[in-house]
Amino acid sequence: MKSSNDTAIHELTLDRTEGDIAVLLDADDEKIELSAKLLPREVKDGEVLIITVATEKAETKRRETKAKEILNEILSNSD
C-alpha cells in the first residue's frame, strides 16, 4: 500500500463475488467487502485490482458550508 496525507493506493485481489458483494483480499489476507457494482464489468476471481482512496477537500468544504447554511437557516426561522 502506498499512502500520502490525502491518498492511499491499495493492491487487492478479487477473491469472489457473493451476489452484489465483491470480496477482496489485501496482502495480509484481510477481507474487504464492497458493492460489486464498483468493479470493472469483466473482472474475474483472482484478478489483482488497484484501488485508490482519496479525500476530496474542496467538495468536503463545500458540503460543510452548505450544511452550516441550512442549519443557520433552520435556527433563524425557529424564532
mmCIF file of N, CA and C in Angstrom:
data_model
loop_
_atom_site.group_PDB
_atom_site.id
_atom_site.type_symbol
_atom_site.label_atom_id
_atom_site.label_comp_id
_atom_site.label_asym_id
_atom_site.label_seq_id
_atom_site.Cartn_x
_atom_site.Cartn_y
_atom_site.Cartn_z
ATOM 1 N N MET A 1 0.844 -1.185 0.000
ATOM 2 C CA MET A 1 0.000 0.000 0.000
ATOM 3 C C MET A 1 0.886 1.244 0.000
ATOM 4 N N LYS A 2 0.552 2.164 -0.870
ATOM 5 C CA LYS A 2 1.205 3.469 -0.880
ATOM 6 C C LYS A 2 0.245 4.462 -0.271
ATOM 7 N N SER A 3 0.786 5.430 0.447
ATOM 8 C CA SER A 3 -0.087 6.356 1.147
ATOM 9 C C SER A 3 0.555 7.725 1.254
ATOM 10 N N SER A 4 -0.287 8.751 1.180
ATOM 11 C CA SER A 4 0.147 10.116 1.453
ATOM 12 C C SER A 4 -0.894 10.726 2.384
ATOM 13 N N ASN A 5 -0.839 12.022 2.594
ATOM 14 C CA ASN A 5 -1.791 12.661 3.507
ATOM 15 C C ASN A 5 -3.232 12.544 3.046
ATOM 16 N N ASP A 6 -3.468 12.556 1.729
ATOM 17 C CA ASP A 6 -4.854 12.542 1.272
ATOM 18 C C ASP A 6 -5.152 11.473 0.234
ATOM 19 N N THR A 7 -4.219 10.538 -0.001
ATOM 20 C CA THR A 7 -4.449 9.457 -0.955
ATOM 21 C C THR A 7 -3.805 8.173 -0.448
ATOM 22 N N ALA A 8 -4.513 7.059 -0.613
ATOM 23 C CA ALA A 8 -3.958 5.743 -0.302
ATOM 24 C C ALA A 8 -4.239 4.828 -1.491
ATOM 25 N N ILE A 9 -3.225 4.101 -1.930
ATOM 26 C CA ILE A 9 -3.370 3.191 -3.061
ATOM 27 C C ILE A 9 -3.204 1.772 -2.534
ATOM 28 N N HIS A 10 -4.178 0.911 -2.845
ATOM 29 C CA HIS A 10 -4.187 -0.459 -2.340
ATOM 30 C C HIS A 10 -4.183 -1.449 -3.497
ATOM 31 N N GLU A 11 -3.390 -2.508 -3.357
ATOM 32 C CA GLU A 11 -3.397 -3.608 -4.313
ATOM 33 C C GLU A 11 -4.194 -4.739 -3.669
ATOM 34 N N LEU A 12 -5.321 -5.075 -4.272
ATOM 35 C CA LEU A 12 -6.227 -6.074 -3.711
ATOM 36 C C LEU A 12 -6.521 -7.147 -4.749
ATOM 37 N N THR A 13 -6.858 -8.336 -4.280
ATOM 38 C CA THR A 13 -7.228 -9.431 -5.165
ATOM 39 C C THR A 13 -8.711 -9.720 -4.997
ATOM 40 N N LEU A 14 -9.415 -9.861 -6.129
ATOM 41 C CA LEU A 14 -10.822 -10.250 -6.058
ATOM 42 C C LEU A 14 -10.870 -11.726 -5.698
ATOM 43 N N ASP A 15 -11.313 -12.025 -4.497
ATOM 44 C CA ASP A 15 -11.420 -13.404 -4.030
ATOM 45 C C ASP A 15 -12.647 -14.070 -4.630
ATOM 46 N N ARG A 16 -13.779 -13.361 -4.539
ATOM 47 C CA ARG A 16 -15.037 -13.923 -5.047
ATOM 48 C C ARG A 16 -16.103 -12.843 -5.044
ATOM 49 N N THR A 17 -17.199 -13.153 -5.712
ATOM 50 C CA THR A 17 -18.370 -12.288 -5.682
ATOM 51 C C THR A 17 -19.508 -13.091 -5.077
ATOM 52 N N GLU A 18 -20.178 -12.514 -4.096
ATOM 53 C CA GLU A 18 -21.326 -13.146 -3.441
ATOM 54 C C GLU A 18 -22.532 -12.269 -3.704
ATOM 55 N N GLY A 19 -23.281 -12.594 -4.756
ATOM 56 C CA GLY A 19 -24.413 -11.753 -5.131
ATOM 57 C C GLY A 19 -23.914 -10.403 -5.582
ATOM 58 N N ASP A 20 -24.346 -9.349 -4.898
ATOM 59 C CA ASP A 20 -23.946 -7.985 -5.241
ATOM 60 C C ASP A 20 -22.713 -7.518 -4.468
ATOM 61 N N ILE A 21 -22.091 -8.414 -3.714
ATOM 62 C CA ILE A 21 -20.943 -8.057 -2.882
ATOM 63 C C ILE A 21 -19.665 -8.686 -3.437
ATOM 64 N N ALA A 22 -18.644 -7.859 -3.625
ATOM 65 C CA ALA A 22 -17.328 -8.339 -4.028
ATOM 66 C C ALA A 22 -16.482 -8.496 -2.771
ATOM 67 N N VAL A 23 -15.815 -9.624 -2.662
ATOM 68 C CA VAL A 23 -14.932 -9.885 -1.527
ATOM 69 C C VAL A 23 -13.497 -9.761 -2.035
ATOM 70 N N LEU A 24 -12.787 -8.773 -1.510
ATOM 71 C CA LEU A 24 -11.410 -8.502 -1.906
ATOM 72 C C LEU A 24 -10.480 -8.856 -0.755
ATOM 73 N N LEU A 25 -9.261 -9.265 -1.088
ATOM 74 C CA LEU A 25 -8.262 -9.585 -0.069
ATOM 75 C C LEU A 25 -7.032 -8.720 -0.286
ATOM 76 N N ASP A 26 -6.469 -8.218 0.827
ATOM 77 C CA ASP A 26 -5.224 -7.465 0.715
ATOM 78 C C ASP A 26 -4.045 -8.423 0.893
ATOM 79 N N ALA A 27 -2.837 -7.893 0.935
ATOM 80 C CA ALA A 27 -1.630 -8.721 1.027
ATOM 81 C C ALA A 27 -1.577 -9.544 2.308
ATOM 82 N N ASP A 28 -2.273 -9.097 3.352
ATOM 83 C CA ASP A 28 -2.315 -9.820 4.625
ATOM 84 C C ASP A 28 -3.546 -10.704 4.739
ATOM 85 N N ASP A 29 -4.249 -10.917 3.624
ATOM 86 C CA ASP A 29 -5.497 -11.686 3.568
ATOM 87 C C ASP A 29 -6.609 -11.077 4.410
ATOM 88 N N GLU A 30 -6.525 -9.769 4.656
ATOM 89 C CA GLU A 30 -7.629 -9.054 5.303
ATOM 90 C C GLU A 30 -8.741 -8.916 4.275
ATOM 91 N N LYS A 31 -9.964 -9.181 4.695
ATOM 92 C CA LYS A 31 -11.108 -9.157 3.790
ATOM 93 C C LYS A 31 -11.738 -7.771 3.751
ATOM 94 N N ILE A 32 -12.041 -7.319 2.539
ATOM 95 C CA ILE A 32 -12.740 -6.055 2.322
ATOM 96 C C ILE A 32 -13.930 -6.355 1.430
ATOM 97 N N GLU A 33 -15.110 -5.956 1.858
ATOM 98 C CA GLU A 33 -16.314 -6.172 1.064
ATOM 99 C C GLU A 33 -16.815 -4.840 0.533
ATOM 100 N N LEU A 34 -17.220 -4.833 -0.731
ATOM 101 C CA LEU A 34 -17.825 -3.641 -1.298
ATOM 102 C C LEU A 34 -18.775 -4.047 -2.406
ATOM 103 N N SER A 35 -19.585 -3.118 -2.834
ATOM 104 C CA SER A 35 -20.552 -3.389 -3.884
ATOM 105 C C SER A 35 -19.830 -3.818 -5.153
ATOM 106 N N ALA A 36 -20.265 -4.921 -5.733
ATOM 107 C CA ALA A 36 -19.676 -5.404 -6.983
ATOM 108 C C ALA A 36 -19.902 -4.409 -8.113
ATOM 109 N N LYS A 37 -20.881 -3.532 -7.964
ATOM 110 C CA LYS A 37 -21.158 -2.518 -8.985
ATOM 111 C C LYS A 37 -19.987 -1.560 -9.160
ATOM 112 N N LEU A 38 -19.116 -1.458 -8.166
ATOM 113 C CA LEU A 38 -17.979 -0.544 -8.230
ATOM 114 C C LEU A 38 -16.798 -1.117 -9.014
ATOM 115 N N LEU A 39 -16.863 -2.394 -9.362
ATOM 116 C CA LEU A 39 -15.752 -3.045 -10.059
ATOM 117 C C LEU A 39 -15.934 -2.979 -11.573
ATOM 118 N N PRO A 40 -14.837 -3.122 -12.320
ATOM 119 C CA PRO A 40 -14.965 -3.217 -13.779
ATOM 120 C C PRO A 40 -15.847 -4.409 -14.151
ATOM 121 N N ARG A 41 -16.597 -4.287 -15.220
ATOM 122 C CA ARG A 41 -17.567 -5.327 -15.601
ATOM 123 C C ARG A 41 -16.955 -6.698 -15.829
ATOM 124 N N GLU A 42 -15.809 -6.744 -16.456
ATOM 125 C CA GLU A 42 -15.230 -8.026 -16.866
ATOM 126 C C GLU A 42 -14.235 -8.613 -15.869
ATOM 127 N N VAL A 43 -14.155 -8.067 -14.672
ATOM 128 C CA VAL A 43 -13.194 -8.569 -13.687
ATOM 129 C C VAL A 43 -13.576 -9.989 -13.266
ATOM 130 N N LYS A 44 -12.542 -10.813 -13.056
ATOM 131 C CA LYS A 44 -12.761 -12.218 -12.694
ATOM 132 C C LYS A 44 -12.077 -12.524 -11.361
ATOM 133 N N ASP A 45 -12.566 -13.558 -10.692
ATOM 134 C CA ASP A 45 -11.946 -14.010 -9.448
ATOM 135 C C ASP A 45 -10.448 -14.221 -9.669
ATOM 136 N N GLY A 46 -9.654 -13.788 -8.711
ATOM 137 C CA GLY A 46 -8.212 -13.955 -8.781
ATOM 138 C C GLY A 46 -7.472 -12.778 -9.392
ATOM 139 N N GLU A 47 -8.201 -11.869 -10.026
ATOM 140 C CA GLU A 47 -7.540 -10.714 -10.642
ATOM 141 C C GLU A 47 -7.114 -9.705 -9.577
ATOM 142 N N VAL A 48 -5.997 -9.046 -9.842
ATOM 143 C CA VAL A 48 -5.469 -8.018 -8.947
ATOM 144 C C VAL A 48 -6.051 -6.674 -9.361
ATOM 145 N N LEU A 49 -6.526 -5.941 -8.381
ATOM 146 C CA LEU A 49 -7.122 -4.626 -8.602
ATOM 147 C C LEU A 49 -6.317 -3.580 -7.848
ATOM 148 N N ILE A 50 -6.195 -2.417 -8.434
ATOM 149 C CA ILE A 50 -5.574 -1.284 -7.759
ATOM 150 C C ILE A 50 -6.703 -0.344 -7.367
ATOM 151 N N ILE A 51 -6.838 -0.093 -6.076
ATOM 152 C CA ILE A 51 -7.908 0.762 -5.560
ATOM 153 C C ILE A 51 -7.258 2.006 -4.954
ATOM 154 N N THR A 52 -7.696 3.158 -5.400
ATOM 155 C CA THR A 52 -7.209 4.423 -4.859
ATOM 156 C C THR A 52 -8.316 5.063 -4.040
ATOM 157 N N VAL A 53 -7.990 5.417 -2.816
ATOM 158 C CA VAL A 53 -8.929 6.112 -1.939
ATOM 159 C C VAL A 53 -8.326 7.483 -1.667
ATOM 160 N N ALA A 54 -9.081 8.516 -2.012
ATOM 161 C CA ALA A 54 -8.555 9.874 -1.871
ATOM 162 C C ALA A 54 -9.598 10.778 -1.239
ATOM 163 N N THR A 55 -9.126 11.716 -0.458
ATOM 164 C CA THR A 55 -10.031 12.716 0.085
ATOM 165 C C THR A 55 -10.233 13.800 -0.963
ATOM 166 N N GLU A 56 -11.406 14.397 -0.932
ATOM 167 C CA GLU A 56 -11.737 15.487 -1.850
ATOM 168 C C GLU A 56 -12.010 16.711 -0.999
ATOM 169 N N LYS A 57 -10.960 17.427 -0.678
ATOM 170 C CA LYS A 57 -11.050 18.527 0.282
ATOM 171 C C LYS A 57 -11.992 19.642 -0.162
ATOM 172 N N ALA A 58 -11.970 20.000 -1.418
ATOM 173 C CA ALA A 58 -12.838 21.086 -1.897
ATOM 174 C C ALA A 58 -14.308 20.698 -1.766
ATOM 175 N N GLU A 59 -14.641 19.455 -2.117
ATOM 176 C CA GLU A 59 -16.032 19.006 -2.008
ATOM 177 C C GLU A 59 -16.447 18.887 -0.548
ATOM 178 N N THR A 60 -15.549 18.421 0.303
ATOM 179 C CA THR A 60 -15.841 18.343 1.733
ATOM 180 C C THR A 60 -16.159 19.727 2.281
ATOM 181 N N LYS A 61 -15.343 20.699 1.941
ATOM 182 C CA LYS A 61 -15.557 22.076 2.397
ATOM 183 C C LYS A 61 -16.887 22.618 1.883
ATOM 184 N N ARG A 62 -17.204 22.353 0.610
ATOM 185 C CA ARG A 62 -18.465 22.817 0.028
ATOM 186 C C ARG A 62 -19.654 22.241 0.797
ATOM 187 N N ARG A 63 -19.598 20.955 1.111
ATOM 188 C CA ARG A 63 -20.696 20.310 1.841
ATOM 189 C C ARG A 63 -20.808 20.832 3.268
ATOM 190 N N GLU A 64 -19.676 21.063 3.925
ATOM 191 C CA GLU A 64 -19.711 21.637 5.274
ATOM 192 C C GLU A 64 -20.357 23.012 5.255
ATOM 193 N N THR A 65 -19.979 23.826 4.289
ATOM 194 C CA THR A 65 -20.544 25.171 4.162
ATOM 195 C C THR A 65 -22.043 25.094 3.924
ATOM 196 N N LYS A 66 -22.471 24.216 3.045
ATOM 197 C CA LYS A 66 -23.898 24.055 2.740
ATOM 198 C C LYS A 66 -24.663 23.605 3.984
ATOM 199 N N ALA A 67 -24.116 22.647 4.729
ATOM 200 C CA ALA A 67 -24.772 22.164 5.943
ATOM 201 C C ALA A 67 -24.904 23.278 6.975
ATOM 202 N N LYS A 68 -23.858 24.092 7.125
ATOM 203 C CA LYS A 68 -23.917 25.216 8.065
ATOM 204 C C LYS A 68 -24.964 26.233 7.634
ATOM 205 N N GLU A 69 -25.052 26.493 6.333
ATOM 206 C CA GLU A 69 -26.059 27.427 5.822
ATOM 207 C C GLU A 69 -27.470 26.926 6.125
ATOM 208 N N ILE A 70 -27.702 25.644 5.910
ATOM 209 C CA ILE A 70 -29.020 25.061 6.180
ATOM 210 C C ILE A 70 -29.330 25.137 7.664
ATOM 211 N N LEU A 71 -28.363 24.777 8.512
ATOM 212 C CA LEU A 71 -28.566 24.828 9.957
ATOM 213 C C LEU A 71 -28.848 26.257 10.415
ATOM 214 N N ASN A 72 -28.092 27.213 9.920
ATOM 215 C CA ASN A 72 -28.327 28.614 10.280
ATOM 216 C C ASN A 72 -29.710 29.075 9.841
ATOM 217 N N GLU A 73 -30.144 28.628 8.668
ATOM 218 C CA GLU A 73 -31.479 28.986 8.181
ATOM 219 C C GLU A 73 -32.562 28.400 9.087
ATOM 220 N N ILE A 74 -32.389 27.150 9.479
ATOM 221 C CA ILE A 74 -33.357 26.500 10.370
ATOM 222 C C ILE A 74 -33.403 27.226 11.711
ATOM 223 N N LEU A 75 -32.235 27.518 12.268
ATOM 224 C CA LEU A 75 -32.180 28.175 13.573
ATOM 225 C C LEU A 75 -32.737 29.595 13.525
ATOM 226 N N SER A 76 -32.507 30.306 12.448
ATOM 227 C CA SER A 76 -33.021 31.678 12.356
ATOM 228 C C SER A 76 -34.525 31.699 12.112
ATOM 229 N N ASN A 77 -35.072 30.646 11.533
ATOM 230 C CA ASN A 77 -36.515 30.569 11.289
ATOM 231 C C ASN A 77 -37.283 30.027 12.489
ATOM 232 N N SER A 78 -36.578 29.521 13.500
ATOM 233 C CA SER A 78 -37.264 28.944 14.657
ATOM 234 C C SER A 78 -37.609 29.990 15.709
ATOM 235 N N ASP A 79 -37.246 31.233 15.474
ATOM 236 C CA ASP A 79 -37.530 32.310 16.444
ATOM 237 C C ASP A 79 -38.966 32.691 16.453
#
